[in-house]
PDB file of C-alpha atoms in Angstrom:
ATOM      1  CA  UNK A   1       0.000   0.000   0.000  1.00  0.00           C
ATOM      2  CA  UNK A   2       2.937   2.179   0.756  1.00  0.00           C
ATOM      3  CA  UNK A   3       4.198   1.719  -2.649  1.00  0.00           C
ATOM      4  CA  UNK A   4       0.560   2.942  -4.269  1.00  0.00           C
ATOM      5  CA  UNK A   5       0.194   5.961  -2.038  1.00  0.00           C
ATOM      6  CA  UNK A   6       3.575   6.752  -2.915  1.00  0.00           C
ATOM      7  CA  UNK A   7       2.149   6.563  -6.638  1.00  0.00           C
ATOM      8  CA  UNK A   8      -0.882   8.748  -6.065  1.00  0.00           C
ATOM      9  CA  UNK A   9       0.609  11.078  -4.096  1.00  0.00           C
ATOM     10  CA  UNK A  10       3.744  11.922  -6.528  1.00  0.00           C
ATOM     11  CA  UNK A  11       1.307  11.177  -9.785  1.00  0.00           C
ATOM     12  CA  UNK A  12       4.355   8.525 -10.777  1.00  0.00           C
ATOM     13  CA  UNK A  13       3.307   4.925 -11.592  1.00  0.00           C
ATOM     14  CA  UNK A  14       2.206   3.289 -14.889  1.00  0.00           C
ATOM     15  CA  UNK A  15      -1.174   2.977 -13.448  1.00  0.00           C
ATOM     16  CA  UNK A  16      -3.777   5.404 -12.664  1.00  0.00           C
ATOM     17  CA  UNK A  17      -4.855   4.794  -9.156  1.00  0.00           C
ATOM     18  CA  UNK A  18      -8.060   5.818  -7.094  1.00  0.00           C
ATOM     19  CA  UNK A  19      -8.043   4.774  -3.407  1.00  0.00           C
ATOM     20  CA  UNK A  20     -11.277   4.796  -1.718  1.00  0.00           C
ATOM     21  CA  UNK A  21     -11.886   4.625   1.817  1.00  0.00           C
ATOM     22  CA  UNK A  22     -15.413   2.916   2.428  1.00  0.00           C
ATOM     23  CA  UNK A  23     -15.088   3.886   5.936  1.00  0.00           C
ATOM     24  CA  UNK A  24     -17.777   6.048   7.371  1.00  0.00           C
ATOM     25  CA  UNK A  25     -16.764  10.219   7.870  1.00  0.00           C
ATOM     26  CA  UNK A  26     -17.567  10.075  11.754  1.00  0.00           C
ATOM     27  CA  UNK A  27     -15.419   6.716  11.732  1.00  0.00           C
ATOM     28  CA  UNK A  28     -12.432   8.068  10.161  1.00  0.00           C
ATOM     29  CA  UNK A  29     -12.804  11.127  12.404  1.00  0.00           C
ATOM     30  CA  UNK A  30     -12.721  10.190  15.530  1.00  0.00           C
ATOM     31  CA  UNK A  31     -10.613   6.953  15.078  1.00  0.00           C
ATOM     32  CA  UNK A  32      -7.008   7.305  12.870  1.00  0.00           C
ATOM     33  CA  UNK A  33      -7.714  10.060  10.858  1.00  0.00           C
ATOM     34  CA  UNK A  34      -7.143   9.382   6.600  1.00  0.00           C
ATOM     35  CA  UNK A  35      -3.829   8.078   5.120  1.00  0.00           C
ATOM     36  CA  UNK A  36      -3.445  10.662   2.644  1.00  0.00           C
ATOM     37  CA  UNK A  37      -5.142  13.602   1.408  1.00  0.00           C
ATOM     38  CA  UNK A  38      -5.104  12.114  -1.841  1.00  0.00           C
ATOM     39  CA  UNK A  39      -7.632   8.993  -0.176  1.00  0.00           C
ATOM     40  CA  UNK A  40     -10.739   9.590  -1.435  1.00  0.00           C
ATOM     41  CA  UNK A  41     -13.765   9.094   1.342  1.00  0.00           C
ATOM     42  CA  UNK A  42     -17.287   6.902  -0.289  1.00  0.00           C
ATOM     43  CA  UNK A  43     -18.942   4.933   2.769  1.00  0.00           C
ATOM     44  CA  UNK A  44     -19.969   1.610   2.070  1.00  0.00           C
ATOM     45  CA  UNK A  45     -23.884   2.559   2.801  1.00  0.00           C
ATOM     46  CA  UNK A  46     -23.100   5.574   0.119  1.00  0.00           C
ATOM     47  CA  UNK A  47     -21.912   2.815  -2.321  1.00  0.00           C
ATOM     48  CA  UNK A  48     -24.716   0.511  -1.637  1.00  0.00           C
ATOM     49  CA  UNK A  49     -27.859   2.642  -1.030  1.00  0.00           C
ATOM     50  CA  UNK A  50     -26.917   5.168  -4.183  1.00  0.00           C
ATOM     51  CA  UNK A  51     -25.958   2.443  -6.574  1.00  0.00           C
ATOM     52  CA  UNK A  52     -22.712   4.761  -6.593  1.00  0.00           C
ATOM     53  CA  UNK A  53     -20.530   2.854  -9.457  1.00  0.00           C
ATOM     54  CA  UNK A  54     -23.432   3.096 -11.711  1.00  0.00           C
ATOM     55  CA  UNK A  55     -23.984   6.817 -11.652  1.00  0.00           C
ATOM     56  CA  UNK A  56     -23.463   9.065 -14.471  1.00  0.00           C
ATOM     57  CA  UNK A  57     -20.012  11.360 -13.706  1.00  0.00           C
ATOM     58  CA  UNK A  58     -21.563  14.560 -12.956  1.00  0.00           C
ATOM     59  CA  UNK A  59     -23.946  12.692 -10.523  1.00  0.00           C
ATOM     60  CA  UNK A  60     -20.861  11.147  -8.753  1.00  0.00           C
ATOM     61  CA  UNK A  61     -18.467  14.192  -8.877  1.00  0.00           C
ATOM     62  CA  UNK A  62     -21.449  16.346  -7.495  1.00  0.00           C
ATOM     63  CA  UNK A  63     -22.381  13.754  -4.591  1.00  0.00           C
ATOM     64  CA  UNK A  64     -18.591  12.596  -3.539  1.00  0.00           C
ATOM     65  CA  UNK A  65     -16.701  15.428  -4.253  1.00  0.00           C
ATOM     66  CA  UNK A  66     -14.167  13.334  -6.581  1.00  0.00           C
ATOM     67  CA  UNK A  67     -14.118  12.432 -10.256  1.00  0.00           C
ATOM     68  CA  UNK A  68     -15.857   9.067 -10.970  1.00  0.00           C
ATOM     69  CA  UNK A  69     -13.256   6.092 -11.463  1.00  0.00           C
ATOM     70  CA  UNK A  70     -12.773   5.740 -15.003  1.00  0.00           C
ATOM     71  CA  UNK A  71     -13.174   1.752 -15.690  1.00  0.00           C
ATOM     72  CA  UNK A  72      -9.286   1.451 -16.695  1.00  0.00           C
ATOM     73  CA  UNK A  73      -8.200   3.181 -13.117  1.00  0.00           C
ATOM     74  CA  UNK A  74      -6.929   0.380 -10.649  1.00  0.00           C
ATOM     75  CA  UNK A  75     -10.007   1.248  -7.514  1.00  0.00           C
ATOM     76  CA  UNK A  76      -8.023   0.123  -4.437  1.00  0.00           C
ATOM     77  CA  UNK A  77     -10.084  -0.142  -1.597  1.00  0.00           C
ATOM     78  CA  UNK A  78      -9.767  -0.103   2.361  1.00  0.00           C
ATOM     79  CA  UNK A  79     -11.678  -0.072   5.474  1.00  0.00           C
ATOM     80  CA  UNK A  80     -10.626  -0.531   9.199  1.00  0.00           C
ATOM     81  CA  UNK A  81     -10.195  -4.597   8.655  1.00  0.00           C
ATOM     82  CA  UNK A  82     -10.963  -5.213   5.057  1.00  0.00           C
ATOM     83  CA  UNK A  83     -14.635  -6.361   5.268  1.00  0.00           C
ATOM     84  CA  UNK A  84     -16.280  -3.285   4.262  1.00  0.00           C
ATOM     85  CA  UNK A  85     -13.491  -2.723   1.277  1.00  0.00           C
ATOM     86  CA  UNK A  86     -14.143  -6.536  -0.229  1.00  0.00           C
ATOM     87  CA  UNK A  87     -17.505  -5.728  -0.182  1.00  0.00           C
ATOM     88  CA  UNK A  88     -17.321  -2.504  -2.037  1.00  0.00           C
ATOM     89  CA  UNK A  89     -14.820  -4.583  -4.535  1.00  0.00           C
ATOM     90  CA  UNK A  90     -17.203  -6.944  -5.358  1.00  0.00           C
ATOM     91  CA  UNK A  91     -19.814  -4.023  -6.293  1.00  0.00           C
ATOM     92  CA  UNK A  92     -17.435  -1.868  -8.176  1.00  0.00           C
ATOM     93  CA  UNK A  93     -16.698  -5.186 -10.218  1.00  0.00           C
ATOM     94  CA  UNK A  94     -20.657  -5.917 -10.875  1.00  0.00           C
ATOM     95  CA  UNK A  95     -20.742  -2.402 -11.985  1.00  0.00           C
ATOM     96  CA  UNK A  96     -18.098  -3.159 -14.776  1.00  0.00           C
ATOM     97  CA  UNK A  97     -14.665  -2.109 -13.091  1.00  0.00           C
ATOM     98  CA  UNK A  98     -12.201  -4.858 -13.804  1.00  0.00           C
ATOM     99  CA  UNK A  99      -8.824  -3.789 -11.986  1.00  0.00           C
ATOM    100  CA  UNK A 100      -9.755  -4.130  -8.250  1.00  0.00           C
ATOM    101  CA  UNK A 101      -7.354  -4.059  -5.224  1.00  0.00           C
ATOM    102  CA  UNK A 102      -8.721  -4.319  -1.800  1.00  0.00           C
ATOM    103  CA  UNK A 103      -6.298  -3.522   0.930  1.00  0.00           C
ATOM    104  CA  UNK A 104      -6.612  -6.335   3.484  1.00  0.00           C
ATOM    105  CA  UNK A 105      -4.971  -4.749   6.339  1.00  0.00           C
ATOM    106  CA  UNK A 106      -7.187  -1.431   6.495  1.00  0.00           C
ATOM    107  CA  UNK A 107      -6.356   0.905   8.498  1.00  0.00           C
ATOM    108  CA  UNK A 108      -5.714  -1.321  11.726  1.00  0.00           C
ATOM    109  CA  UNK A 109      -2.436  -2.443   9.697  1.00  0.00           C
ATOM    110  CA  UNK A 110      -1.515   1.339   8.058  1.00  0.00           C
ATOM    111  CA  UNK A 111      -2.154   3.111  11.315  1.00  0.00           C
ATOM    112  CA  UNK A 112      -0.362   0.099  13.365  1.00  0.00           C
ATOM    113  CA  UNK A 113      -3.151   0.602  15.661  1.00  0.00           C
ATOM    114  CA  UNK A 114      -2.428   3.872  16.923  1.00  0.00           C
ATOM    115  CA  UNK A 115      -4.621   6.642  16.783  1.00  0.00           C
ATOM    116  CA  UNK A 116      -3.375   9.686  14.115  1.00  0.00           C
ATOM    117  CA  UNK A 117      -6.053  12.345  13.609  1.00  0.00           C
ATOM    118  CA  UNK A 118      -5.262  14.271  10.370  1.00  0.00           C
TER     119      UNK A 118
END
């Protein structure tokens, strides 16, 4: 994960990468705070409940506040455990998106279990 954030953050990298955290706002919040400024925030219910991944782009831009995934970016996804991120894999590949990561570890692993408010 290091090595991808590392990518988005610098814009370096043969592959166009979109991190998502599916974690809720309040979650990330008051827990570790995000990994990057550059991790985009879509909560789980958001993705579920709003059918996000099948929403037109001006839709999506206008309810997330970040450009829709284009379907040859690599969507990596993480949660607190990794639950909530395999889940919102498996929708973003029913809605077409075919290069999926989901980052097992969460933020439990990044944050080493420490609490970093950003």
């Amino acid at each position: 994960m290091t090595e991808i954030l590392s990518h988005v953050e610098n814009g370096t990298g043969d592959k166009n990468y979109v991190i998502i955290d599916v974690r809720g706002v309040d979650e990330i919040m008051m827990s570790t705070g995000t990994m990057s400024e550059k991790v985009n925030i879509l909560p789980l219910p958001q993705i579920t409940m709003m059918a996000a991944f099948d929403m037109d782009e001006k839709s999506f831009e206008a309810q997330f506040n970040f450009p829709k995934p284009n379907a040859e970016d690599t969507l990596v996804f993480t949660c607190k455990m990794g639950g909530r991120s395999q889940q919102a894999a498996q929708l973003a590949a029913t809605s077409g998106y075919k290069t999926i990561i989901n980052y097992t570890g969460g933020a439990d692993d990044w944050f080493g279990g420490e609490f970093v408010y950003t």
